Amino acid sequence: MYAISGAPPALDLLLLKQQGVATRTQLGDVGINQHGIRAQIAARRWQPWGFHVVILHNFEPTRGQLMWAAVLDAGHPAALASHTALELHGFRPFAHEASEIHLLIERGAKVSSHRTITVHESRRLKPEYHVEVAGLPCTNIPRSAIDSAAWQPWPRFACAQVAAVVQQRLCTAEDLDDAMRFVGRVRHKAHLREAIRDIRGGSEALSEIDLVRLCRRFGLQEPDRQVKRSDRHGRLRYLDAEWKLAGGRRVVLEVDGAHHLDVESWQSDMRRERSVVIDGAQVLRATSIEVRVDSSQVAADLIAIGVPRVVRTQLSYRSIGF
């Protein structure tokens, strides 16, 4: 796709690796001098990008080409970061900021501006911790997750972001906890630490974190989260929250987000609920919005079905009857 008729083989290999993008120095290294570069640009076959980069075609650059242009123009030790790095690692984004290309550079470094590139400066840019994905330098997954969370104005979104990265199995809560030790002063740090602690306890979605906070607020016993079970067909399933009560009783609470409202998910949820009831559990359902903004009603329903209250002592939680 990126081969140029009559070009040196080394240039074809370079363009294949970098999706048709190269620095002027790289072009010189494969035998194309500055006069040749200027001639191609003047003929509008190629287009300049920033201070140091040339895109070797004359149409709108692709997203991948813009990523290459950004890191090549900035040079070492710049790296793609935040939402963009997570995108390269396979993250399924949900924030509109993910449409931008996020570039991390050293404090004070000069880079070209572009409408699709968001530049972040850092005094703690550590290229030894960068990784390459498809040849592109980017921050590793835990650092990318924390940056994408901390660079947001809202703490709730920050918590949702780190929870989603763990939920999509890109890294563990322990990985995030380790990365938090080296990020320095960042926005929402206290909220992120609390969210990561809850994720380590078993919460993998923001709604589950909200549920844990609901239990603490109303003095309820915290449930087991993401409980594994096999359905009647032997397939592994997960329950959002489960309480094991006296006498062998089990209470399950399923917390539904917006995606549960589509027909396919709704039918699947109903089938799963039937199988859980057949296995002997009592099932309650709540929306994630209820858990967040109508927590007193959800707590009252949990108490009514038998979830015990707890009292905090200096040493531990102690269950009490209701």
PDB file of C-alpha atoms in Angstrom:
ATOM      1  CA  MET A   1       0.000   0.000   0.000  1.00  0.00           C
ATOM      2  CA  TYR A   2       2.831   2.389   0.885  1.00  0.00           C
ATOM      3  CA  ALA A   3       5.337   1.293  -1.777  1.00  0.00           C
ATOM      4  CA  ILE A   4       6.554   3.969  -4.189  1.00  0.00           C
ATOM      5  CA  SER A   5       7.460   3.068  -7.758  1.00  0.00           C
ATOM      6  CA  GLY A   6      11.225   3.119  -8.272  1.00  0.00           C
ATOM      7  CA  ALA A   7      11.948   3.818  -4.587  1.00  0.00           C
ATOM      8  CA  PRO A   8      14.900   2.161  -2.837  1.00  0.00           C
ATOM      9  CA  PRO A   9      13.922  -1.093  -1.047  1.00  0.00           C
ATOM     10  CA  ALA A  10      14.935   0.458   2.279  1.00  0.00           C
ATOM     11  CA  LEU A  11      12.346   3.205   1.771  1.00  0.00           C
ATOM     12  CA  ASP A  12       9.600   0.686   1.022  1.00  0.00           C
ATOM     13  CA  LEU A  13      10.412  -1.178   4.248  1.00  0.00           C
ATOM     14  CA  LEU A  14      10.400   2.078   6.223  1.00  0.00           C
ATOM     15  CA  LEU A  15       7.062   3.190   4.810  1.00  0.00           C
ATOM     16  CA  LEU A  16       5.529  -0.217   5.415  1.00  0.00           C
ATOM     17  CA  LYS A  17       6.562  -0.093   9.073  1.00  0.00           C
ATOM     18  CA  GLN A  18       5.516   3.539   9.600  1.00  0.00           C
ATOM     19  CA  GLN A  19       2.369   3.545   7.465  1.00  0.00           C
ATOM     20  CA  GLY A  20       3.733   5.923   4.834  1.00  0.00           C
ATOM     21  CA  VAL A  21       5.182   8.454   7.294  1.00  0.00           C
ATOM     22  CA  ALA A  22       8.873   9.351   7.707  1.00  0.00           C
ATOM     23  CA  THR A  23      11.114  12.068   9.053  1.00  0.00           C
ATOM     24  CA  ARG A  24      13.256  14.102   6.693  1.00  0.00           C
ATOM     25  CA  THR A  25      16.329  12.553   8.312  1.00  0.00           C
ATOM     26  CA  GLN A  26      15.023   9.026   7.688  1.00  0.00           C
ATOM     27  CA  LEU A  27      14.381   9.874   4.044  1.00  0.00           C
ATOM     28  CA  GLY A  28      17.930  11.176   3.734  1.00  0.00           C
ATOM     29  CA  ASP A  29      19.263   7.961   5.257  1.00  0.00           C
ATOM     30  CA  VAL A  30      17.631   5.907   2.475  1.00  0.00           C
ATOM     31  CA  GLY A  31      18.954   8.125  -0.304  1.00  0.00           C
ATOM     32  CA  ILE A  32      16.371  10.890  -0.793  1.00  0.00           C
ATOM     33  CA  ASN A  33      18.019  14.274  -0.241  1.00  0.00           C
ATOM     34  CA  GLN A  34      16.337  17.497   0.825  1.00  0.00           C
ATOM     35  CA  HIS A  35      16.092  18.728  -2.756  1.00  0.00           C
ATOM     36  CA  GLY A  36      14.159  15.580  -3.725  1.00  0.00           C
ATOM     37  CA  ILE A  37      11.855  15.976  -0.717  1.00  0.00           C
ATOM     38  CA  ARG A  38      11.115  19.617  -1.571  1.00  0.00           C
ATOM     39  CA  ALA A  39      10.410  18.660  -5.194  1.00  0.00           C
ATOM     40  CA  GLN A  40       7.858  16.022  -4.155  1.00  0.00           C
ATOM     41  CA  ILE A  41       6.163  18.467  -1.791  1.00  0.00           C
ATOM     42  CA  ALA A  42       6.125  21.218  -4.424  1.00  0.00           C
ATOM     43  CA  ALA A  43       4.508  18.790  -6.876  1.00  0.00           C
ATOM     44  CA  ARG A  44       1.921  18.021  -4.161  1.00  0.00           C
ATOM     45  CA  ARG A  45       2.680  14.325  -4.210  1.00  0.00           C
ATOM     46  CA  TRP A  46       3.825  14.440  -0.560  1.00  0.00           C
ATOM     47  CA  GLN A  47       2.798  16.682   2.295  1.00  0.00           C
ATOM     48  CA  PRO A  48       4.872  18.109   5.154  1.00  0.00           C
ATOM     49  CA  TRP A  49       3.729  17.559   8.722  1.00  0.00           C
ATOM     50  CA  GLY A  50       5.097  19.601  11.603  1.00  0.00           C
ATOM     51  CA  PHE A  51       8.769  20.445  11.836  1.00  0.00           C
ATOM     52  CA  HIS A  52      10.388  17.164  10.814  1.00  0.00           C
ATOM     53  CA  VAL A  53       7.894  14.805   9.180  1.00  0.00           C
ATOM     54  CA  VAL A  54       6.699  14.089   5.657  1.00  0.00           C
ATOM     55  CA  ILE A  55       3.615  12.042   4.785  1.00  0.00           C
ATOM     56  CA  LEU A  56       4.294  10.367   1.467  1.00  0.00           C
ATOM     57  CA  HIS A  57       0.912  10.891  -0.171  1.00  0.00           C
ATOM     58  CA  ASN A  58      -1.396  13.858  -0.839  1.00  0.00           C
ATOM     59  CA  PHE A  59      -4.704  12.810   0.735  1.00  0.00           C
ATOM     60  CA  GLU A  60      -6.081  13.065   4.278  1.00  0.00           C
ATOM     61  CA  PRO A  61      -3.879  11.141   6.723  1.00  0.00           C
ATOM     62  CA  THR A  62      -5.364   8.154   8.505  1.00  0.00           C
ATOM     63  CA  ARG A  63      -5.543   7.966  12.289  1.00  0.00           C
ATOM     64  CA  GLY A  64      -2.591   5.584  12.335  1.00  0.00           C
ATOM     65  CA  GLN A  65      -0.544   7.948  10.176  1.00  0.00           C
ATOM     66  CA  LEU A  66      -1.319  10.839  12.525  1.00  0.00           C
ATOM     67  CA  MET A  67      -0.081   8.747  15.446  1.00  0.00           C
ATOM     68  CA  TRP A  68       3.176   8.097  13.600  1.00  0.00           C
ATOM     69  CA  ALA A  69       3.481  11.751  12.591  1.00  0.00           C
ATOM     70  CA  ALA A  70       2.998  12.902  16.176  1.00  0.00           C
ATOM     71  CA  VAL A  71       5.663  10.659  17.723  1.00  0.00           C
ATOM     72  CA  LEU A  72       8.160  11.080  14.871  1.00  0.00           C
ATOM     73  CA  ASP A  73       7.842  14.860  14.869  1.00  0.00           C
ATOM     74  CA  ALA A  74       8.255  15.063  18.654  1.00  0.00           C
ATOM     75  CA  GLY A  75      11.133  12.560  18.682  1.00  0.00           C
ATOM     76  CA  HIS A  76      12.519  10.516  21.577  1.00  0.00           C
ATOM     77  CA  PRO A  77      11.421  10.244  24.394  1.00  0.00           C
ATOM     78  CA  ALA A  78       7.887  11.286  23.394  1.00  0.00           C
ATOM     79  CA  ALA A  79       5.230   8.576  23.459  1.00  0.00           C
ATOM     80  CA  LEU A  80       1.565   8.096  22.793  1.00  0.00           C
ATOM     81  CA  ALA A  81      -0.292   8.116  26.084  1.00  0.00           C
ATOM     82  CA  SER A  82      -3.598   8.063  27.925  1.00  0.00           C
ATOM     83  CA  HIS A  83      -6.606   7.060  25.776  1.00  0.00           C
ATOM     84  CA  THR A  84      -4.453   6.642  22.664  1.00  0.00           C
ATOM     85  CA  ALA A  85      -2.038   4.230  24.316  1.00  0.00           C
ATOM     86  CA  LEU A  86      -4.976   2.275  25.723  1.00  0.00           C
ATOM     87  CA  GLU A  87      -6.478   2.159  22.223  1.00  0.00           C
ATOM     88  CA  LEU A  88      -3.277   0.583  20.905  1.00  0.00           C
ATOM     89  CA  HIS A  89      -3.391  -1.953  23.738  1.00  0.00           C
ATOM     90  CA  GLY A  90      -6.931  -2.958  22.719  1.00  0.00           C
ATOM     91  CA  PHE A  91      -9.081  -0.925  25.120  1.00  0.00           C
ATOM     92  CA  ARG A  92     -12.699  -0.285  24.094  1.00  0.00           C
ATOM     93  CA  PRO A  93     -13.173   3.412  24.920  1.00  0.00           C
ATOM     94  CA  PHE A  94     -16.293   5.202  26.112  1.00  0.00           C
ATOM     95  CA  ALA A  95     -15.083   8.808  26.448  1.00  0.00           C
ATOM     96  CA  HIS A  96     -15.189  11.414  23.689  1.00  0.00           C
ATOM     97  CA  GLU A  97     -11.603  12.363  24.627  1.00  0.00           C
ATOM     98  CA  ALA A  98     -10.528   9.039  23.148  1.00  0.00           C
ATOM     99  CA  SER A  99     -11.119  10.453  19.669  1.00  0.00           C
ATOM    100  CA  GLU A 100      -8.120  12.753  20.156  1.00  0.00           C
ATOM    101  CA  ILE A 101      -4.528  11.562  19.835  1.00  0.00           C
ATOM    102  CA  HIS A 102      -2.749  12.017  23.151  1.00  0.00           C
ATOM    103  CA  LEU A 103       1.004  12.644  23.072  1.00  0.00           C
ATOM    104  CA  LEU A 104       3.248  12.771  26.140  1.00  0.00           C
ATOM    105  CA  ILE A 105       6.420  14.888  25.948  1.00  0.00           C
ATOM    106  CA  GLU A 106       9.052  16.207  28.321  1.00  0.00           C
ATOM    107  CA  ARG A 107       8.282  19.430  30.118  1.00  0.00           C
ATOM    108  CA  GLY A 108       9.376  22.339  27.908  1.00  0.00           C
ATOM    109  CA  ALA A 109       9.822  20.330  24.709  1.00  0.00           C
ATOM    110  CA  LYS A 110       8.599  21.937  21.479  1.00  0.00           C
ATOM    111  CA  VAL A 111       6.219  20.071  19.196  1.00  0.00           C
ATOM    112  CA  SER A 112       3.981  20.950  16.287  1.00  0.00           C
ATOM    113  CA  SER A 113       0.345  21.745  16.989  1.00  0.00           C
ATOM    114  CA  HIS A 114      -2.442  19.914  15.193  1.00  0.00           C
ATOM    115  CA  ARG A 115      -6.206  19.922  15.712  1.00  0.00           C
ATOM    116  CA  THR A 116      -6.317  16.180  16.420  1.00  0.00           C
ATOM    117  CA  ILE A 117      -3.286  16.038  18.742  1.00  0.00           C
ATOM    118  CA  THR A 118      -3.537  16.760  22.467  1.00  0.00           C
ATOM    119  CA  VAL A 119      -0.100  17.307  23.988  1.00  0.00           C
ATOM    120  CA  HIS A 120       0.673  16.614  27.652  1.00  0.00           C
ATOM    121  CA  GLU A 121       3.921  17.652  29.331  1.00  0.00           C
ATOM    122  CA  SER A 122       5.502  15.668  32.142  1.00  0.00           C
ATOM    123  CA  ARG A 123       8.485  16.056  34.452  1.00  0.00           C
ATOM    124  CA  ARG A 124       8.334  12.303  35.065  1.00  0.00           C
ATOM    125  CA  LEU A 125       8.666  11.043  31.510  1.00  0.00           C
ATOM    126  CA  LYS A 126      10.434   7.686  31.852  1.00  0.00           C
ATOM    127  CA  PRO A 127      11.100   6.123  28.446  1.00  0.00           C
ATOM    128  CA  GLU A 128      12.509   3.004  30.114  1.00  0.00           C
ATOM    129  CA  TYR A 129       8.917   2.148  31.034  1.00  0.00           C
ATOM    130  CA  HIS A 130       7.531   2.777  27.553  1.00  0.00           C
ATOM    131  CA  VAL A 131       6.512  -0.108  25.342  1.00  0.00           C
ATOM    132  CA  GLU A 132       6.053  -0.479  21.600  1.00  0.00           C
ATOM    133  CA  VAL A 133       2.763  -1.506  20.020  1.00  0.00           C
ATOM    134  CA  ALA A 134       2.889  -1.993  16.237  1.00  0.00           C
ATOM    135  CA  GLY A 135       6.188  -0.100  16.356  1.00  0.00           C
ATOM    136  CA  LEU A 136       4.724   2.970  18.069  1.00  0.00           C
ATOM    137  CA  PRO A 137       6.180   4.059  21.416  1.00  0.00           C
ATOM    138  CA  CYS A 138       3.512   4.393  24.081  1.00  0.00           C
ATOM    139  CA  THR A 139       3.144   4.372  27.822  1.00  0.00           C
ATOM    140  CA  ASN A 140       2.356   1.020  29.408  1.00  0.00           C
ATOM    141  CA  ILE A 141      -1.183   0.026  30.316  1.00  0.00           C
ATOM    142  CA  PRO A 142      -1.230   0.949  34.039  1.00  0.00           C
ATOM    143  CA  ARG A 143       0.358   4.347  33.423  1.00  0.00           C
ATOM    144  CA  SER A 144      -1.985   4.976  30.480  1.00  0.00           C
ATOM    145  CA  ALA A 145      -5.031   4.079  32.574  1.00  0.00           C
ATOM    146  CA  ILE A 146      -4.031   6.407  35.401  1.00  0.00           C
ATOM    147  CA  ASP A 147      -3.207   9.253  33.028  1.00  0.00           C
ATOM    148  CA  SER A 148      -6.511   8.915  31.174  1.00  0.00           C
ATOM    149  CA  ALA A 149      -8.277   9.035  34.541  1.00  0.00           C
ATOM    150  CA  ALA A 150      -6.259  11.848  36.110  1.00  0.00           C
ATOM    151  CA  TRP A 151      -6.484  14.107  33.050  1.00  0.00           C
ATOM    152  CA  GLN A 152     -10.269  14.254  33.393  1.00  0.00           C
ATOM    153  CA  PRO A 153     -12.113  16.985  35.337  1.00  0.00           C
ATOM    154  CA  TRP A 154     -14.519  14.603  37.087  1.00  0.00           C
ATOM    155  CA  PRO A 155     -13.457  12.098  39.787  1.00  0.00           C
ATOM    156  CA  ARG A 156     -16.364   9.796  38.938  1.00  0.00           C
ATOM    157  CA  PHE A 157     -15.136   9.414  35.379  1.00  0.00           C
ATOM    158  CA  ALA A 158     -11.616   8.787  36.717  1.00  0.00           C
ATOM    159  CA  CYS A 159     -12.876   5.868  38.801  1.00  0.00           C
ATOM    160  CA  ALA A 160     -14.919   4.514  35.890  1.00  0.00           C
ATOM    161  CA  GLN A 161     -11.868   4.617  33.629  1.00  0.00           C
ATOM    162  CA  VAL A 162      -9.586   2.523  35.848  1.00  0.00           C
ATOM    163  CA  ALA A 163     -12.431   0.113  36.598  1.00  0.00           C
ATOM    164  CA  ALA A 164     -13.080  -0.384  32.871  1.00  0.00           C
ATOM    165  CA  VAL A 165      -9.404  -1.129  32.152  1.00  0.00           C
ATOM    166  CA  VAL A 166      -9.453  -3.924  34.739  1.00  0.00           C
ATOM    167  CA  GLN A 167     -12.881  -5.110  33.601  1.00  0.00           C
ATOM    168  CA  GLN A 168     -11.557  -5.476  30.043  1.00  0.00           C
ATOM    169  CA  ARG A 169      -8.693  -7.607  31.433  1.00  0.00           C
ATOM    170  CA  LEU A 170      -5.910  -5.295  30.219  1.00  0.00           C
ATOM    171  CA  CYS A 171      -4.234  -5.150  33.622  1.00  0.00           C
ATOM    172  CA  THR A 172      -4.928  -5.942  37.269  1.00  0.00           C
ATOM    173  CA  ALA A 173      -5.710  -3.744  40.236  1.00  0.00           C
ATOM    174  CA  GLU A 174      -2.287  -4.683  41.595  1.00  0.00           C
ATOM    175  CA  ASP A 175      -0.681  -3.284  38.418  1.00  0.00           C
ATOM    176  CA  LEU A 176      -2.572  -0.006  38.911  1.00  0.00           C
ATOM    177  CA  ASP A 177      -1.619   0.119  42.584  1.00  0.00           C
ATOM    178  CA  ASP A 178       2.071  -0.292  41.696  1.00  0.00           C
ATOM    179  CA  ALA A 179       1.845   2.455  39.062  1.00  0.00           C
ATOM    180  CA  MET A 180       0.216   4.854  41.535  1.00  0.00           C
ATOM    181  CA  ARG A 181       3.431   4.837  43.575  1.00  0.00           C
ATOM    182  CA  PHE A 182       5.356   6.550  40.790  1.00  0.00           C
ATOM    183  CA  VAL A 183       2.913   9.021  39.259  1.00  0.00           C
ATOM    184  CA  GLY A 184       3.593  11.842  41.700  1.00  0.00           C
ATOM    185  CA  ARG A 185       0.911  14.436  42.303  1.00  0.00           C
ATOM    186  CA  VAL A 186      -2.031  13.807  39.983  1.00  0.00           C
ATOM    187  CA  ARG A 187      -5.645  14.886  39.978  1.00  0.00           C
ATOM    188  CA  HIS A 188      -8.171  12.640  41.772  1.00  0.00           C
ATOM    189  CA  LYS A 189      -5.377  10.652  43.453  1.00  0.00           C
ATOM    190  CA  ALA A 190      -7.376   9.940  46.624  1.00  0.00           C
ATOM    191  CA  HIS A 191     -10.422   8.861  44.617  1.00  0.00           C
ATOM    192  CA  LEU A 192      -8.279   6.646  42.404  1.00  0.00           C
ATOM    193  CA  ARG A 193      -6.627   4.962  45.373  1.00  0.00           C
ATOM    194  CA  GLU A 194     -10.031   4.193  46.876  1.00  0.00           C
ATOM    195  CA  ALA A 195     -11.358   2.891  43.563  1.00  0.00           C
ATOM    196  CA  ILE A 196      -8.320   0.654  43.068  1.00  0.00           C
ATOM    197  CA  ARG A 197      -8.710  -0.685  46.602  1.00  0.00           C
ATOM    198  CA  ASP A 198     -12.342  -1.558  45.863  1.00  0.00           C
ATOM    199  CA  ILE A 199     -11.366  -3.169  42.549  1.00  0.00           C
ATOM    200  CA  ARG A 200      -8.821  -5.317  44.414  1.00  0.00           C
ATOM    201  CA  GLY A 201     -11.680  -6.408  46.646  1.00  0.00           C
ATOM    202  CA  GLY A 202     -13.563  -7.739  43.643  1.00  0.00           C
ATOM    203  CA  SER A 203     -15.368  -4.762  42.092  1.00  0.00           C
ATOM    204  CA  GLU A 204     -14.682  -4.524  38.382  1.00  0.00           C
ATOM    205  CA  ALA A 205     -17.221  -1.921  37.289  1.00  0.00           C
ATOM    206  CA  LEU A 206     -18.081   1.499  38.631  1.00  0.00           C
ATOM    207  CA  SER A 207     -21.556   0.263  39.559  1.00  0.00           C
ATOM    208  CA  GLU A 208     -19.968  -2.385  41.787  1.00  0.00           C
ATOM    209  CA  ILE A 209     -17.783   0.242  43.431  1.00  0.00           C
ATOM    210  CA  ASP A 210     -20.942   2.276  44.064  1.00  0.00           C
ATOM    211  CA  LEU A 211     -22.547  -0.792  45.633  1.00  0.00           C
ATOM    212  CA  VAL A 212     -19.638  -1.268  48.045  1.00  0.00           C
ATOM    213  CA  ARG A 213     -19.897   2.376  49.061  1.00  0.00           C
ATOM    214  CA  LEU A 214     -23.654   1.957  49.527  1.00  0.00           C
ATOM    215  CA  CYS A 215     -23.038  -0.934  51.912  1.00  0.00           C
ATOM    216  CA  ARG A 216     -20.514   1.067  53.903  1.00  0.00           C
ATOM    217  CA  ARG A 217     -22.770   4.100  54.042  1.00  0.00           C
ATOM    218  CA  PHE A 218     -25.779   2.165  55.365  1.00  0.00           C
ATOM    219  CA  GLY A 219     -23.803  -0.266  57.508  1.00  0.00           C
ATOM    220  CA  LEU A 220     -24.582  -3.391  55.480  1.00  0.00           C
ATOM    221  CA  GLN A 221     -22.459  -6.476  55.174  1.00  0.00           C
ATOM    222  CA  GLU A 222     -20.388  -6.199  51.985  1.00  0.00           C
ATOM    223  CA  PRO A 223     -21.131  -8.864  49.378  1.00  0.00           C
ATOM    224  CA  ASP A 224     -18.822 -11.174  47.506  1.00  0.00           C
ATOM    225  CA  ARG A 225     -18.319  -9.620  44.055  1.00  0.00           C
ATOM    226  CA  GLN A 226     -17.929 -11.182  40.619  1.00  0.00           C
ATOM    227  CA  VAL A 227     -18.776 -14.612  42.015  1.00  0.00           C
ATOM    228  CA  LYS A 228     -17.999 -17.400  39.559  1.00  0.00           C
ATOM    229  CA  ARG A 229     -20.644 -19.996  38.810  1.00  0.00           C
ATOM    230  CA  SER A 230     -21.335 -22.484  36.026  1.00  0.00           C
ATOM    231  CA  ASP A 231     -24.728 -22.523  34.357  1.00  0.00           C
ATOM    232  CA  ARG A 232     -26.593 -25.700  33.446  1.00  0.00           C
ATOM    233  CA  HIS A 233     -24.660 -25.880  30.177  1.00  0.00           C
ATOM    234  CA  GLY A 234     -21.293 -25.685  31.919  1.00  0.00           C
ATOM    235  CA  ARG A 235     -20.546 -22.109  30.832  1.00  0.00           C
ATOM    236  CA  LEU A 236     -18.750 -19.864  33.316  1.00  0.00           C
ATOM    237  CA  ARG A 237     -20.874 -16.950  34.533  1.00  0.00           C
ATOM    238  CA  TYR A 238     -20.290 -14.125  37.005  1.00  0.00           C
ATOM    239  CA  LEU A 239     -22.712 -12.742  39.581  1.00  0.00           C
ATOM    240  CA  ASP A 240     -22.342  -9.043  40.379  1.00  0.00           C
ATOM    241  CA  ALA A 241     -22.902  -9.403  44.135  1.00  0.00           C
ATOM    242  CA  GLU A 242     -23.819 -12.293  46.432  1.00  0.00           C
ATOM    243  CA  TRP A 243     -24.502 -12.549  50.165  1.00  0.00           C
ATOM    244  CA  LYS A 244     -24.354 -15.916  51.946  1.00  0.00           C
ATOM    245  CA  LEU A 245     -26.794 -15.730  54.862  1.00  0.00           C
ATOM    246  CA  ALA A 246     -27.633 -17.921  57.826  1.00  0.00           C
ATOM    247  CA  GLY A 247     -29.337 -21.203  57.091  1.00  0.00           C
ATOM    248  CA  GLY A 248     -27.702 -21.548  53.689  1.00  0.00           C
ATOM    249  CA  ARG A 249     -29.706 -18.707  52.114  1.00  0.00           C
ATOM    250  CA  ARG A 250     -28.136 -16.829  49.211  1.00  0.00           C
ATOM    251  CA  VAL A 251     -29.125 -13.356  48.044  1.00  0.00           C
ATOM    252  CA  VAL A 252     -27.895 -12.120  44.659  1.00  0.00           C
ATOM    253  CA  LEU A 253     -28.041  -8.516  43.456  1.00  0.00           C
ATOM    254  CA  GLU A 254     -27.500  -7.872  39.758  1.00  0.00           C
ATOM    255  CA  VAL A 255     -26.645  -4.253  38.923  1.00  0.00           C
ATOM    256  CA  ASP A 256     -27.630  -3.412  35.342  1.00  0.00           C
ATOM    257  CA  GLY A 257     -26.032  -0.683  33.262  1.00  0.00           C
ATOM    258  CA  ALA A 258     -27.535   0.896  30.151  1.00  0.00           C
ATOM    259  CA  HIS A 259     -26.364  -1.934  27.864  1.00  0.00           C
ATOM    260  CA  HIS A 260     -28.709  -4.321  29.694  1.00  0.00           C
ATOM    261  CA  LEU A 261     -31.668  -2.458  28.182  1.00  0.00           C
ATOM    262  CA  ASP A 262     -31.179  -3.755  24.647  1.00  0.00           C
ATOM    263  CA  VAL A 263     -33.324  -6.734  23.727  1.00  0.00           C
ATOM    264  CA  GLU A 264     -30.546  -9.302  23.373  1.00  0.00           C
ATOM    265  CA  SER A 265     -28.939  -8.441  26.726  1.00  0.00           C
ATOM    266  CA  TRP A 266     -32.334  -8.276  28.447  1.00  0.00           C
ATOM    267  CA  GLN A 267     -33.302 -11.756  27.263  1.00  0.00           C
ATOM    268  CA  SER A 268     -29.913 -13.144  28.258  1.00  0.00           C
ATOM    269  CA  ASP A 269     -30.279 -11.577  31.701  1.00  0.00           C
ATOM    270  CA  MET A 270     -33.709 -13.147  32.164  1.00  0.00           C
ATOM    271  CA  ARG A 271     -32.396 -16.602  31.266  1.00  0.00           C
ATOM    272  CA  ARG A 272     -29.478 -16.188  33.645  1.00  0.00           C
ATOM    273  CA  GLU A 273     -31.757 -14.993  36.460  1.00  0.00           C
ATOM    274  CA  ARG A 274     -33.973 -18.059  36.064  1.00  0.00           C
ATOM    275  CA  SER A 275     -30.984 -20.372  36.350  1.00  0.00           C
ATOM    276  CA  VAL A 276     -29.744 -18.566  39.476  1.00  0.00           C
ATOM    277  CA  VAL A 277     -33.187 -18.885  41.095  1.00  0.00           C
ATOM    278  CA  ILE A 278     -33.352 -22.570  40.146  1.00  0.00           C
ATOM    279  CA  ASP A 279     -30.029 -23.022  41.934  1.00  0.00           C
ATOM    280  CA  GLY A 280     -31.659 -21.726  45.120  1.00  0.00           C
ATOM    281  CA  ALA A 281     -30.757 -18.040  45.323  1.00  0.00           C
ATOM    282  CA  GLN A 282     -33.054 -15.063  45.773  1.00  0.00           C
ATOM    283  CA  VAL A 283     -32.342 -12.478  43.078  1.00  0.00           C
ATOM    284  CA  LEU A 284     -32.811  -8.722  43.247  1.00  0.00           C
ATOM    285  CA  ARG A 285     -32.086  -6.378  40.369  1.00  0.00           C
ATOM    286  CA  ALA A 286     -31.209  -2.696  40.372  1.00  0.00           C
ATOM    287  CA  THR A 287     -29.977  -0.252  37.771  1.00  0.00           C
ATOM    288  CA  SER A 288     -26.584   1.361  38.181  1.00  0.00           C
ATOM    289  CA  ILE A 289     -28.364   4.718  38.395  1.00  0.00           C
ATOM    290  CA  GLU A 290     -30.476   3.478  41.342  1.00  0.00           C
ATOM    291  CA  VAL A 291     -27.379   2.325  43.194  1.00  0.00           C
ATOM    292  CA  ARG A 292     -25.810   5.711  42.623  1.00  0.00           C
ATOM    293  CA  VAL A 293     -28.656   8.190  43.195  1.00  0.00           C
ATOM    294  CA  ASP A 294     -31.350   6.213  45.041  1.00  0.00           C
ATOM    295  CA  SER A 295     -29.089   4.239  47.318  1.00  0.00           C
ATOM    296  CA  SER A 296     -31.383   4.507  50.374  1.00  0.00           C
ATOM    297  CA  GLN A 297     -34.154   2.571  48.602  1.00  0.00           C
ATOM    298  CA  VAL A 298     -31.748  -0.116  47.393  1.00  0.00           C
ATOM    299  CA  ALA A 299     -30.337  -0.415  50.918  1.00  0.00           C
ATOM    300  CA  ALA A 300     -33.839  -0.709  52.384  1.00  0.00           C
ATOM    301  CA  ASP A 301     -34.675  -3.529  49.958  1.00  0.00           C
ATOM    302  CA  LEU A 302     -31.458  -5.364  50.835  1.00  0.00           C
ATOM    303  CA  ILE A 303     -32.262  -5.069  54.526  1.00  0.00           C
ATOM    304  CA  ALA A 304     -35.823  -6.267  53.898  1.00  0.00           C
ATOM    305  CA  ILE A 305     -34.620  -9.425  52.166  1.00  0.00           C
ATOM    306  CA  GLY A 306     -32.261 -10.212  55.019  1.00  0.00           C
ATOM    307  CA  VAL A 307     -28.825  -8.726  54.298  1.00  0.00           C
ATOM    308  CA  PRO A 308     -27.438  -8.095  57.815  1.00  0.00           C
ATOM    309  CA  ARG A 309     -26.187  -4.831  59.179  1.00  0.00           C
ATOM    310  CA  VAL A 310     -22.671  -4.571  60.564  1.00  0.00           C
ATOM    311  CA  VAL A 311     -21.108  -2.339  63.180  1.00  0.00           C
ATOM    312  CA  ARG A 312     -17.565  -1.112  62.913  1.00  0.00           C
ATOM    313  CA  THR A 313     -15.317  -1.688  65.863  1.00  0.00           C
ATOM    314  CA  GLN A 314     -11.713  -0.626  66.160  1.00  0.00           C
ATOM    315  CA  LEU A 315     -10.642  -4.130  65.148  1.00  0.00           C
ATOM    316  CA  SER A 316     -13.212  -5.467  62.728  1.00  0.00           C
ATOM    317  CA  TYR A 317     -16.753  -5.510  61.403  1.00  0.00           C
ATOM    318  CA  ARG A 318     -19.221  -7.533  63.471  1.00  0.00           C
ATOM    319  CA  SER A 319     -22.504  -8.733  61.996  1.00  0.00           C
ATOM    320  CA  ILE A 320     -25.639  -8.023  63.934  1.00  0.00           C
ATOM    321  CA  GLY A 321     -29.215  -9.051  63.368  1.00  0.00           C
ATOM    322  CA  PHE A 322     -31.905  -6.741  62.069  1.00  0.00           C
TER     323      PHE A 322
END
